[in-house]
Coordinates of N, CA and C in Angstrom, one line a residue:
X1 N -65.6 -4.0 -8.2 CA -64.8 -4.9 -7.4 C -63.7 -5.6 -8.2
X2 N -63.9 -5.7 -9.6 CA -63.3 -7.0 -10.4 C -62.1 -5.7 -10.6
X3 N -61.9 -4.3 -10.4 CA -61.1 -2.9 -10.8 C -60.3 -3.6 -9.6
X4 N -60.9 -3.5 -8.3 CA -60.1 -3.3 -7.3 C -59.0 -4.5 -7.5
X5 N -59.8 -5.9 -8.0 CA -59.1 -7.1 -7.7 C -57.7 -6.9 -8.7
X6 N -57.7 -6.1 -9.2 CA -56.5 -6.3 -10.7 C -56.0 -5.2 -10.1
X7 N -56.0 -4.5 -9.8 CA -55.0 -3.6 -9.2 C -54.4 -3.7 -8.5
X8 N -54.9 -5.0 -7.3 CA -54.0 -5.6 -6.2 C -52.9 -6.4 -7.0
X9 N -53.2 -7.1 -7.9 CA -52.6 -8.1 -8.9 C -51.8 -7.5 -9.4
X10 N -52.0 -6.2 -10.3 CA -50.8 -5.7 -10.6 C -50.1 -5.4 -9.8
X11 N -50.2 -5.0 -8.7 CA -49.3 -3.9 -7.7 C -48.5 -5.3 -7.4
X12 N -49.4 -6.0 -7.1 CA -48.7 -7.5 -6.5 C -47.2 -7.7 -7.5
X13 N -47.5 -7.7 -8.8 CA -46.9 -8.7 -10.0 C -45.7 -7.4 -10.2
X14 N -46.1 -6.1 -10.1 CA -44.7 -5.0 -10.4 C -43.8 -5.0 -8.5
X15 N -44.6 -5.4 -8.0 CA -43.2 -5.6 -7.1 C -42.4 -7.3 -6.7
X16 N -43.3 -7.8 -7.4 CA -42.3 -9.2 -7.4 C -41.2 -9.0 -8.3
X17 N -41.6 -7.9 -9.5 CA -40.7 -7.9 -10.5 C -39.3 -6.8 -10.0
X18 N -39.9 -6.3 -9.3 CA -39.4 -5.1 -8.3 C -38.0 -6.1 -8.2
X19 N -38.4 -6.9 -6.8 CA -37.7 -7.7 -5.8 C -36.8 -8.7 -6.5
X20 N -37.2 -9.2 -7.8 CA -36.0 -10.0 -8.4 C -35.1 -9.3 -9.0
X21 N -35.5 -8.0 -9.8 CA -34.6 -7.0 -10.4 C -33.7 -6.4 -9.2
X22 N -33.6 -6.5 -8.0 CA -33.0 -5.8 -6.9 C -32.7 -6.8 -6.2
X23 N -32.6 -8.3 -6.4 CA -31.6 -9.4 -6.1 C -30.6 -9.6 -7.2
X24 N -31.2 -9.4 -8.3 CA -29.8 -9.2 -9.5 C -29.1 -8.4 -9.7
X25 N -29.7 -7.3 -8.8 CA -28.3 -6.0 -8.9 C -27.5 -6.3 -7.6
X26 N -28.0 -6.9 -7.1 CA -27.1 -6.9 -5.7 C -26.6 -8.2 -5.8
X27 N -26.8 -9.0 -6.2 CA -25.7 -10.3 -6.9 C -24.4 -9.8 -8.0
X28 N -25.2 -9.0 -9.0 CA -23.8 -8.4 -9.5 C -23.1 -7.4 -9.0
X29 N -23.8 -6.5 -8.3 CA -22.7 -5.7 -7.5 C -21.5 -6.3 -6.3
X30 N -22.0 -7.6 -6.2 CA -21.2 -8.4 -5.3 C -19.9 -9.0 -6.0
X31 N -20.4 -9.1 -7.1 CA -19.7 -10.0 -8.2 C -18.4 -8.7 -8.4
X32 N -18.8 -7.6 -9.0 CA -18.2 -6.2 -9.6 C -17.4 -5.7 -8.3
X33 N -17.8 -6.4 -6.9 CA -16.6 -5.9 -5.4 C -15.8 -6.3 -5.8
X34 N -15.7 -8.1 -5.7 CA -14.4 -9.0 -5.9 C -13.9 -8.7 -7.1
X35 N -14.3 -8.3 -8.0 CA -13.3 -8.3 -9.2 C -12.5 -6.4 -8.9
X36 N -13.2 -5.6 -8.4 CA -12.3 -4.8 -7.7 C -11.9 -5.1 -7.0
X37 N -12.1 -5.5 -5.8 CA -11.0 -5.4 -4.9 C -9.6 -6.3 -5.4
X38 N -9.9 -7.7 -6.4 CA -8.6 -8.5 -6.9 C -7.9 -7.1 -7.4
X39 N -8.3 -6.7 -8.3 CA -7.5 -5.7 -9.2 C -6.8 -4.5 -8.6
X40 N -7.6 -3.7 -7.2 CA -7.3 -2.5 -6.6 C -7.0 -3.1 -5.5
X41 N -5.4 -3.1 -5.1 CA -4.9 -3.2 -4.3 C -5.4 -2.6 -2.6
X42 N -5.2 -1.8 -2.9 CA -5.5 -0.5 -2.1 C -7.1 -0.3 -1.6
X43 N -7.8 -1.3 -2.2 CA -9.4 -1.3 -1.6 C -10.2 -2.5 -1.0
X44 N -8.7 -2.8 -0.2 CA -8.9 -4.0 0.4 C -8.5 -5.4 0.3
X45 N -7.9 -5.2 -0.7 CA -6.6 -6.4 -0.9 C -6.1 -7.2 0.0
X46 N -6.1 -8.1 0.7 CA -5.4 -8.8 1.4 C -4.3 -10.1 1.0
X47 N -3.0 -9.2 1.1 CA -2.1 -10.0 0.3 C -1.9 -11.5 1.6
X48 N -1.3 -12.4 0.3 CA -1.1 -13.9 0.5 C 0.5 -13.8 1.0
X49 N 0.7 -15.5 1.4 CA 2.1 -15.4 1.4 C 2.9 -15.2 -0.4
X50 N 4.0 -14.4 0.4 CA 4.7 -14.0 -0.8 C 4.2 -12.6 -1.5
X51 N 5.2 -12.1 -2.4 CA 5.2 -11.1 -3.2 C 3.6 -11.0 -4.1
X52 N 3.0 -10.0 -4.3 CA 1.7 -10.0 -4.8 C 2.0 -10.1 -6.8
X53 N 1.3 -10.6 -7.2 CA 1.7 -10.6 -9.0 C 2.4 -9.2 -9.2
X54 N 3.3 -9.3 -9.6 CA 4.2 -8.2 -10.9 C 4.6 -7.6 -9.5
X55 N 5.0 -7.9 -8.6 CA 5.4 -6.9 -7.4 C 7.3 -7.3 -7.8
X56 N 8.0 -6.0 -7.5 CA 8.8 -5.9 -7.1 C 10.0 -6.8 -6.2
X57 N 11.3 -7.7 -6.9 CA 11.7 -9.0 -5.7 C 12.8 -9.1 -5.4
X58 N 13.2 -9.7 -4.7 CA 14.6 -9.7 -4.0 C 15.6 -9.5 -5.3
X59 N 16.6 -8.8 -5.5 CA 17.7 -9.2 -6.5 C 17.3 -8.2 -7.8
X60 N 15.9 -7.5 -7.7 CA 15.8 -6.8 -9.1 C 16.2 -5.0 -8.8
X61 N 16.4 -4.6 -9.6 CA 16.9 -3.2 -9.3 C 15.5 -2.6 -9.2
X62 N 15.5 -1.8 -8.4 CA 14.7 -0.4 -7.9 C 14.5 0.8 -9.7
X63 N 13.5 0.8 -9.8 CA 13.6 1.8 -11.0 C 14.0 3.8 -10.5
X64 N 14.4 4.0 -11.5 CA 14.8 5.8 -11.0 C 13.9 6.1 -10.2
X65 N 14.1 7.3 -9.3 CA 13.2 8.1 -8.5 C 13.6 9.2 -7.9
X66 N 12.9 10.4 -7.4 CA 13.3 11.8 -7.4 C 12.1 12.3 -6.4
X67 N 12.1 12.1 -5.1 CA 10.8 12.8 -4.4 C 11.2 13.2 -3.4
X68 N 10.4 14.2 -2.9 CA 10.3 15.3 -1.7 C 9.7 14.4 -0.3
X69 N 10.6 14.8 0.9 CA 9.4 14.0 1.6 C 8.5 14.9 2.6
X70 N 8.0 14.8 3.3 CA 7.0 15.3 4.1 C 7.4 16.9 4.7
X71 N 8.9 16.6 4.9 CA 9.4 17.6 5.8 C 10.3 18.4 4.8
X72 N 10.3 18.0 3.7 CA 11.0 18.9 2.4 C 12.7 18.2 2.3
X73 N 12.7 16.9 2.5 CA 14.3 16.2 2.4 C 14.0 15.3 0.9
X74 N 15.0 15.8 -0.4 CA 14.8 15.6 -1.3 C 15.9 13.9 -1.5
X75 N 15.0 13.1 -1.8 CA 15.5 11.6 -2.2 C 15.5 11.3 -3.3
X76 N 16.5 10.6 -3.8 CA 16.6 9.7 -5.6 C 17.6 8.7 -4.8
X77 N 17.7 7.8 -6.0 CA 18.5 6.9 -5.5 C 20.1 7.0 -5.9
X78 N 20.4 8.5 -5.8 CA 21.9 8.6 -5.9 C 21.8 9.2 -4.3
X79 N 21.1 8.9 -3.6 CA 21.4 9.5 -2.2 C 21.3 8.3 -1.6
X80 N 20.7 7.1 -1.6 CA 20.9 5.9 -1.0 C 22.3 5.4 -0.4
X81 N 22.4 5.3 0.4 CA 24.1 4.9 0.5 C 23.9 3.7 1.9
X82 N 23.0 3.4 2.2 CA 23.0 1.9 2.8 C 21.4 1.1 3.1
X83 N 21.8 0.3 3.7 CA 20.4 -0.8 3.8 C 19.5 0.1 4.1
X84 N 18.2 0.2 3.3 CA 17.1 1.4 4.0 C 15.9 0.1 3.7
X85 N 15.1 0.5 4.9 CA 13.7 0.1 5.3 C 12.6 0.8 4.3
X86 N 12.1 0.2 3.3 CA 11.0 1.0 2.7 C 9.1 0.5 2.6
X87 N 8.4 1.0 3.2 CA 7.0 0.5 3.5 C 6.1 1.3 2.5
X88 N 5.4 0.6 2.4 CA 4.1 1.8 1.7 C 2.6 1.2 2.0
X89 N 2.1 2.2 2.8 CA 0.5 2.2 3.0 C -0.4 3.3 2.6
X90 N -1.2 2.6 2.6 CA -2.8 3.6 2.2 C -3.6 3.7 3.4
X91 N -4.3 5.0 3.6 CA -5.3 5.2 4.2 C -6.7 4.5 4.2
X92 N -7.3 3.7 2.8 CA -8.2 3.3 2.5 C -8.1 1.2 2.4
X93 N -6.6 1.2 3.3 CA -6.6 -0.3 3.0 C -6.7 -0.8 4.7
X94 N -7.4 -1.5 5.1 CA -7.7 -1.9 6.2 C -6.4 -2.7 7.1
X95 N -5.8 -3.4 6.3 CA -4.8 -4.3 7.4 C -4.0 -2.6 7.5
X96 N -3.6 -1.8 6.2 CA -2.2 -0.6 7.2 C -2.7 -0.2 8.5
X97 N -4.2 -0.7 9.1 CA -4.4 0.3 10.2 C -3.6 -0.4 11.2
X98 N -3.6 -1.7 11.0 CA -2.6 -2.6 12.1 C -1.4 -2.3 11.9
X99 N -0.7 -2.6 10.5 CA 0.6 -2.6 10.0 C 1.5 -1.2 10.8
X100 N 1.3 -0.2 10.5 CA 1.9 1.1 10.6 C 2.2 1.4 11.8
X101 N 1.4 0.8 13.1 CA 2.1 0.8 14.3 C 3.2 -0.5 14.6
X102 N 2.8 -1.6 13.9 CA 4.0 -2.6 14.3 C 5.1 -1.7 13.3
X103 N 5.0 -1.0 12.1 CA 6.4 -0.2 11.7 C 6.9 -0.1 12.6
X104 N 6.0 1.4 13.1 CA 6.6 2.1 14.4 C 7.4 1.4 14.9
X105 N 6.9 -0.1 15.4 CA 7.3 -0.3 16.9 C 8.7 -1.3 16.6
X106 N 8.7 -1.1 15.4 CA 10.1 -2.4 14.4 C 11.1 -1.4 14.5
X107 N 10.7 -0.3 13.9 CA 12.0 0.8 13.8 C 12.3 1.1 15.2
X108 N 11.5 1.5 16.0 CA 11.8 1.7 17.1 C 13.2 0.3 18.0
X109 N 12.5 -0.6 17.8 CA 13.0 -2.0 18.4 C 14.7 -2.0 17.4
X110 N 14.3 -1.9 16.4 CA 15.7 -2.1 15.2 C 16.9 -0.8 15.5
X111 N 16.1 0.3 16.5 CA 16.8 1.6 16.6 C 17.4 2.0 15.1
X112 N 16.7 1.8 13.8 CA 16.9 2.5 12.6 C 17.2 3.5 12.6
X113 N 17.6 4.9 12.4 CA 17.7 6.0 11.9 C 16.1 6.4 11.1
X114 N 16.1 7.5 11.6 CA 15.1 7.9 10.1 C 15.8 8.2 8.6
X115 N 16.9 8.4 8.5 CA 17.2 8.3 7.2 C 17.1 6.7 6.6
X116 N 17.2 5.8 7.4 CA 17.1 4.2 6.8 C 15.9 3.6 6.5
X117 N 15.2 4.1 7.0 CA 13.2 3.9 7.1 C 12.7 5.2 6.8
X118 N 11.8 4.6 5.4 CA 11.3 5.2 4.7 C 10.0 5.1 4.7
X119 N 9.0 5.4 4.7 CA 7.4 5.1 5.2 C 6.8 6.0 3.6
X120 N 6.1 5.2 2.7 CA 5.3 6.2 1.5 C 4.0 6.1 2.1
X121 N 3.4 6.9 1.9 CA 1.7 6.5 2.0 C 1.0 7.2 1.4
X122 N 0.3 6.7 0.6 CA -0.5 6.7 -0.8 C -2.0 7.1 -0.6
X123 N -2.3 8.4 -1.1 CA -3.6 8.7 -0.9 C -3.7 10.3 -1.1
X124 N -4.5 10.6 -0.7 CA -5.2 12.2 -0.4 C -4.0 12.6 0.9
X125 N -3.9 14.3 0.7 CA -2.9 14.9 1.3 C -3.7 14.5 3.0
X126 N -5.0 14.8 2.5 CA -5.8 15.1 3.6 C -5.9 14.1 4.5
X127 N -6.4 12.4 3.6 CA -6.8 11.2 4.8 C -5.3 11.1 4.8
X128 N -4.5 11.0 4.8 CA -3.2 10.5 4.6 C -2.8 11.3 6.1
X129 N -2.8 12.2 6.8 CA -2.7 12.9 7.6 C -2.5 12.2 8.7
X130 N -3.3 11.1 9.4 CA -3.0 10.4 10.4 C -2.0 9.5 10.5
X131 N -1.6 8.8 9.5 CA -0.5 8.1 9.0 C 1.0 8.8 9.4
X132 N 0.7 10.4 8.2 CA 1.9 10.7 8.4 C 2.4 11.5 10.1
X133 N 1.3 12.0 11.0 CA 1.5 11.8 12.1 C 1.9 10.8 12.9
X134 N 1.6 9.3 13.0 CA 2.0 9.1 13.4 C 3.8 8.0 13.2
X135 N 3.8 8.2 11.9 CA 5.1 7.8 11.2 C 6.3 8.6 11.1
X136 N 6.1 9.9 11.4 CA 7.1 10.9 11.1 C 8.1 10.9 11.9
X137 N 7.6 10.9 13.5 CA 8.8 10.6 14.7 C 9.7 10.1 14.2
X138 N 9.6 8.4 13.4 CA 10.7 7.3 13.4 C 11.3 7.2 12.2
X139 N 10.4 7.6 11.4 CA 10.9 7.6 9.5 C 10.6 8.3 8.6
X140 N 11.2 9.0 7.6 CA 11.5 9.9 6.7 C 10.2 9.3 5.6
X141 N 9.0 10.3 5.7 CA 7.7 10.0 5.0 C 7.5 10.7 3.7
X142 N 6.7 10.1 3.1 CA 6.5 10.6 1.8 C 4.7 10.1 0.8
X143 N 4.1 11.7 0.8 CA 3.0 11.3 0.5 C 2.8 11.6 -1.0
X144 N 2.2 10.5 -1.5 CA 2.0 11.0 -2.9 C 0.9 9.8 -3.4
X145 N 0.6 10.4 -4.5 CA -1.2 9.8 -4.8 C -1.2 8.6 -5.9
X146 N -1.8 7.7 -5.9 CA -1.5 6.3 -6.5 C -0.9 6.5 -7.9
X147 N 0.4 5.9 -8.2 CA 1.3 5.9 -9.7 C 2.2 7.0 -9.5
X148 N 2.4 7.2 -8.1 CA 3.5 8.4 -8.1 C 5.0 8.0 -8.4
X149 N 5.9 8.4 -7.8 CA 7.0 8.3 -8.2 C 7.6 6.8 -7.8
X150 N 7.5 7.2 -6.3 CA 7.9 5.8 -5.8 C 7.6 4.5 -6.0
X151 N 5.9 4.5 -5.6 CA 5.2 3.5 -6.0 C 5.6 3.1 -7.3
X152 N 5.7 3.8 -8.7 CA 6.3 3.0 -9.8 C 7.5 3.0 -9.7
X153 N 8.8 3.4 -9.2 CA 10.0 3.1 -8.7 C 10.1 1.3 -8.3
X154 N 9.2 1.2 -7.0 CA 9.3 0.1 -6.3 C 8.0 -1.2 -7.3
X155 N 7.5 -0.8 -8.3 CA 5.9 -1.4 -8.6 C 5.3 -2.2 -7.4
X156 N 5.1 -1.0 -6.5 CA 4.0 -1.1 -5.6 C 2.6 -1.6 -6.4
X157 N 2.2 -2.7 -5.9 CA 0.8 -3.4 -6.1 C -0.2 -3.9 -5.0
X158 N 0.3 -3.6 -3.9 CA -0.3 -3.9 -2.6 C -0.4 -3.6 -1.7
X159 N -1.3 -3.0 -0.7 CA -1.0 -2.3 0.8 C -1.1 -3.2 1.7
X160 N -0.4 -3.1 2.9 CA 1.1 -2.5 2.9 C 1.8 -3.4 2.1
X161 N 3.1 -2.5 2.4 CA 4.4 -3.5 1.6 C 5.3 -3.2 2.0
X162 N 6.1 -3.9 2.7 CA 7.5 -3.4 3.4 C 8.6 -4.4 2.8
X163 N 9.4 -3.4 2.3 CA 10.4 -3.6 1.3 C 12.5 -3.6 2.2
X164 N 13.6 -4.2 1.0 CA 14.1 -3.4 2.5 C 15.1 -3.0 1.1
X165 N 15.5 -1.6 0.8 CA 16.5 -2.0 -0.2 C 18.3 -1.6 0.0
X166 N 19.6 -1.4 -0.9 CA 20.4 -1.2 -0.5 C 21.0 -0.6 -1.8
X167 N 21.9 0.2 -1.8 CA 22.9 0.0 -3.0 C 23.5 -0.8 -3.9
X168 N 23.3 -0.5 -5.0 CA 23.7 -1.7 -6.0 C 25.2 -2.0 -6.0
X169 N 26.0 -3.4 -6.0 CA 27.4 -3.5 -6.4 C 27.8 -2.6 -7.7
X170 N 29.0 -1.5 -7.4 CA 29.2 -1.5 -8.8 C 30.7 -0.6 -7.8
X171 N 31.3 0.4 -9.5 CA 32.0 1.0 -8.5 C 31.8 2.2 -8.0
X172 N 32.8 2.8 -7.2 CA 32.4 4.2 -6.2 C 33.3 3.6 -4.5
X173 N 33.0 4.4 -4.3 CA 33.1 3.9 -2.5 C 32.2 3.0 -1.7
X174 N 32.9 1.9 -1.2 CA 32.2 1.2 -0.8 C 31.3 0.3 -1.5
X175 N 30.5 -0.5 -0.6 CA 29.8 -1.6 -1.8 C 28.6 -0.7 -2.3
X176 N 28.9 -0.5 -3.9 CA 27.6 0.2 -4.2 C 27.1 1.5 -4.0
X177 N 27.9 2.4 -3.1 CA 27.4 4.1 -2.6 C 27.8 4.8 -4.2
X178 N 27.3 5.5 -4.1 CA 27.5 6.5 -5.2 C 27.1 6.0 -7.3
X179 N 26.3 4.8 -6.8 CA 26.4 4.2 -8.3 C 25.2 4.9 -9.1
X180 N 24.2 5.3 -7.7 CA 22.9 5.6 -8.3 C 22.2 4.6 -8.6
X181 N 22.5 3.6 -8.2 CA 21.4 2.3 -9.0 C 20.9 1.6 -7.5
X182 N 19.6 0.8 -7.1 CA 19.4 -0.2 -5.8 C 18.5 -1.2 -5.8
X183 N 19.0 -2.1 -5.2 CA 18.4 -3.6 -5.6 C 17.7 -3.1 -4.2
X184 N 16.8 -4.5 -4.5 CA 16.1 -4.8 -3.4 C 16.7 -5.8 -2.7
X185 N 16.7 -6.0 -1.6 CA 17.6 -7.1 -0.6 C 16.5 -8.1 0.3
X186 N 15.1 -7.4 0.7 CA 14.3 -8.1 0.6 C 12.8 -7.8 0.8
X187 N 12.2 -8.7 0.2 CA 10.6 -8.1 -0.5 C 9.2 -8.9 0.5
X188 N 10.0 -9.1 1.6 CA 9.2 -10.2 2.6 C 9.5 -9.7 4.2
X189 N 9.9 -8.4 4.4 CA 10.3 -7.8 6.0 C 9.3 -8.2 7.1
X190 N 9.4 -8.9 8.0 CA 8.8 -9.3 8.8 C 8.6 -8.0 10.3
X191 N 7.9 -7.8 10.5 CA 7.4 -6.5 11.6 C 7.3 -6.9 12.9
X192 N 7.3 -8.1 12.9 CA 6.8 -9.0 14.7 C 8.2 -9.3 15.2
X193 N 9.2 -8.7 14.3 CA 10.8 -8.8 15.3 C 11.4 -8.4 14.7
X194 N 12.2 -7.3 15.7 CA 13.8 -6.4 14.9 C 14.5 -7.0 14.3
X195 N 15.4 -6.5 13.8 CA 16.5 -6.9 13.1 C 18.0 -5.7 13.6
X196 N 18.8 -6.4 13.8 CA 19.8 -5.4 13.3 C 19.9 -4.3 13.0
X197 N 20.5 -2.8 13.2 CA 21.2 -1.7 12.1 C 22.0 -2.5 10.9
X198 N 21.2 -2.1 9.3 CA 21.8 -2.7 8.7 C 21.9 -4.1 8.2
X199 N 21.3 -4.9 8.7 CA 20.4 -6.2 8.6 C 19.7 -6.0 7.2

């Protein structure tokens, strides 16, 4: 009997030890989310007012760039030649699932061109699929996988991001066409109301 009573005791004593050890991994696993998600943009980030740290700002030049977009229309920024719309979402970030239809519905309302709105979206060719369906209609898309061209072009740090940029002053024709260089004109595009062609 005194066998049976110690074996309840143990069994008792290795699952209490059980149940604390599997409150402390699940405390630090909680701990190890937030410190990912601050760090990975893209896994749930929800940006604040304002530009996210080290992001990209009004008045700073656009770094070089050279990409293909969806439909095979090759872009750098010696092809920029006026005010363009530029957004970037992820498939794995929760607010683009809202964001990407208010694009739609901005470019639409703004009557942009698709050459002036630009839509990147960052991910797998694969999840990235529904995005680029439903973005393609209104804006010249471009998918490519986190640190691509664009994204360090623009130092993308956040999903979404809607950017707006323009050609840099210099000379050539016109303000800035043909310089190859582009500022950003603004790093805060608001989606809940048009703007102008060219705004």
């Amino acid at each position: 009997m005194s066998f049976l009573v110690a074996a309840v005791v143990l069994v008792g004593l290795v699952c209490t030890l059980d149940l604390v050890l599997t409150v402390g991994v699940v405390k630090r696993l909680r701990e190890h989310t937030a410190l990912l998600a601050s760090a990975r943009p893209d896994a749930g980030y929800e940006p604040g007012p304002g530009p996210a740290p080290g992001a990209i700002v009004v008045g700073e030049e656009v770094g070089p760039f050279s990409a293909t977009s969806a439909d095979g229309e090759p872009v750098s920024q010696d092809t920029v030649t006026s005010d363009t719309l530029v957004a970037f979402f992820s498939p794995g970030c929760a607010p683009c699932q809202d964001e990407v239809p208010r694009f739609v519905q901005h470019i639409r309302a703004s009557a942009l061109s698709r050459d002036l709105a630009w839509a990147v979206v960052v991910g797998d060719a694969e999840e990235c699929t529904p995005f680029v369906s439903e973005l393609a209609p209104v804006a010249r898309v471009f998918v490519e996988q986190p640190g691509g061209p664009l994204g360090r072009a623009f130092r993308t740090s956040a999903f979404p991001t809607v950017l707006r940029m323009a050609p840099a002053p210099g000379a050539g024709p016109g303000i800035g066409a043909g310089t190859g260089r582009c500022v950003i004109t603004s790093d805060d595009v608001r989606l809940d109301r048009s703007a102008p062609v060219g705004a």
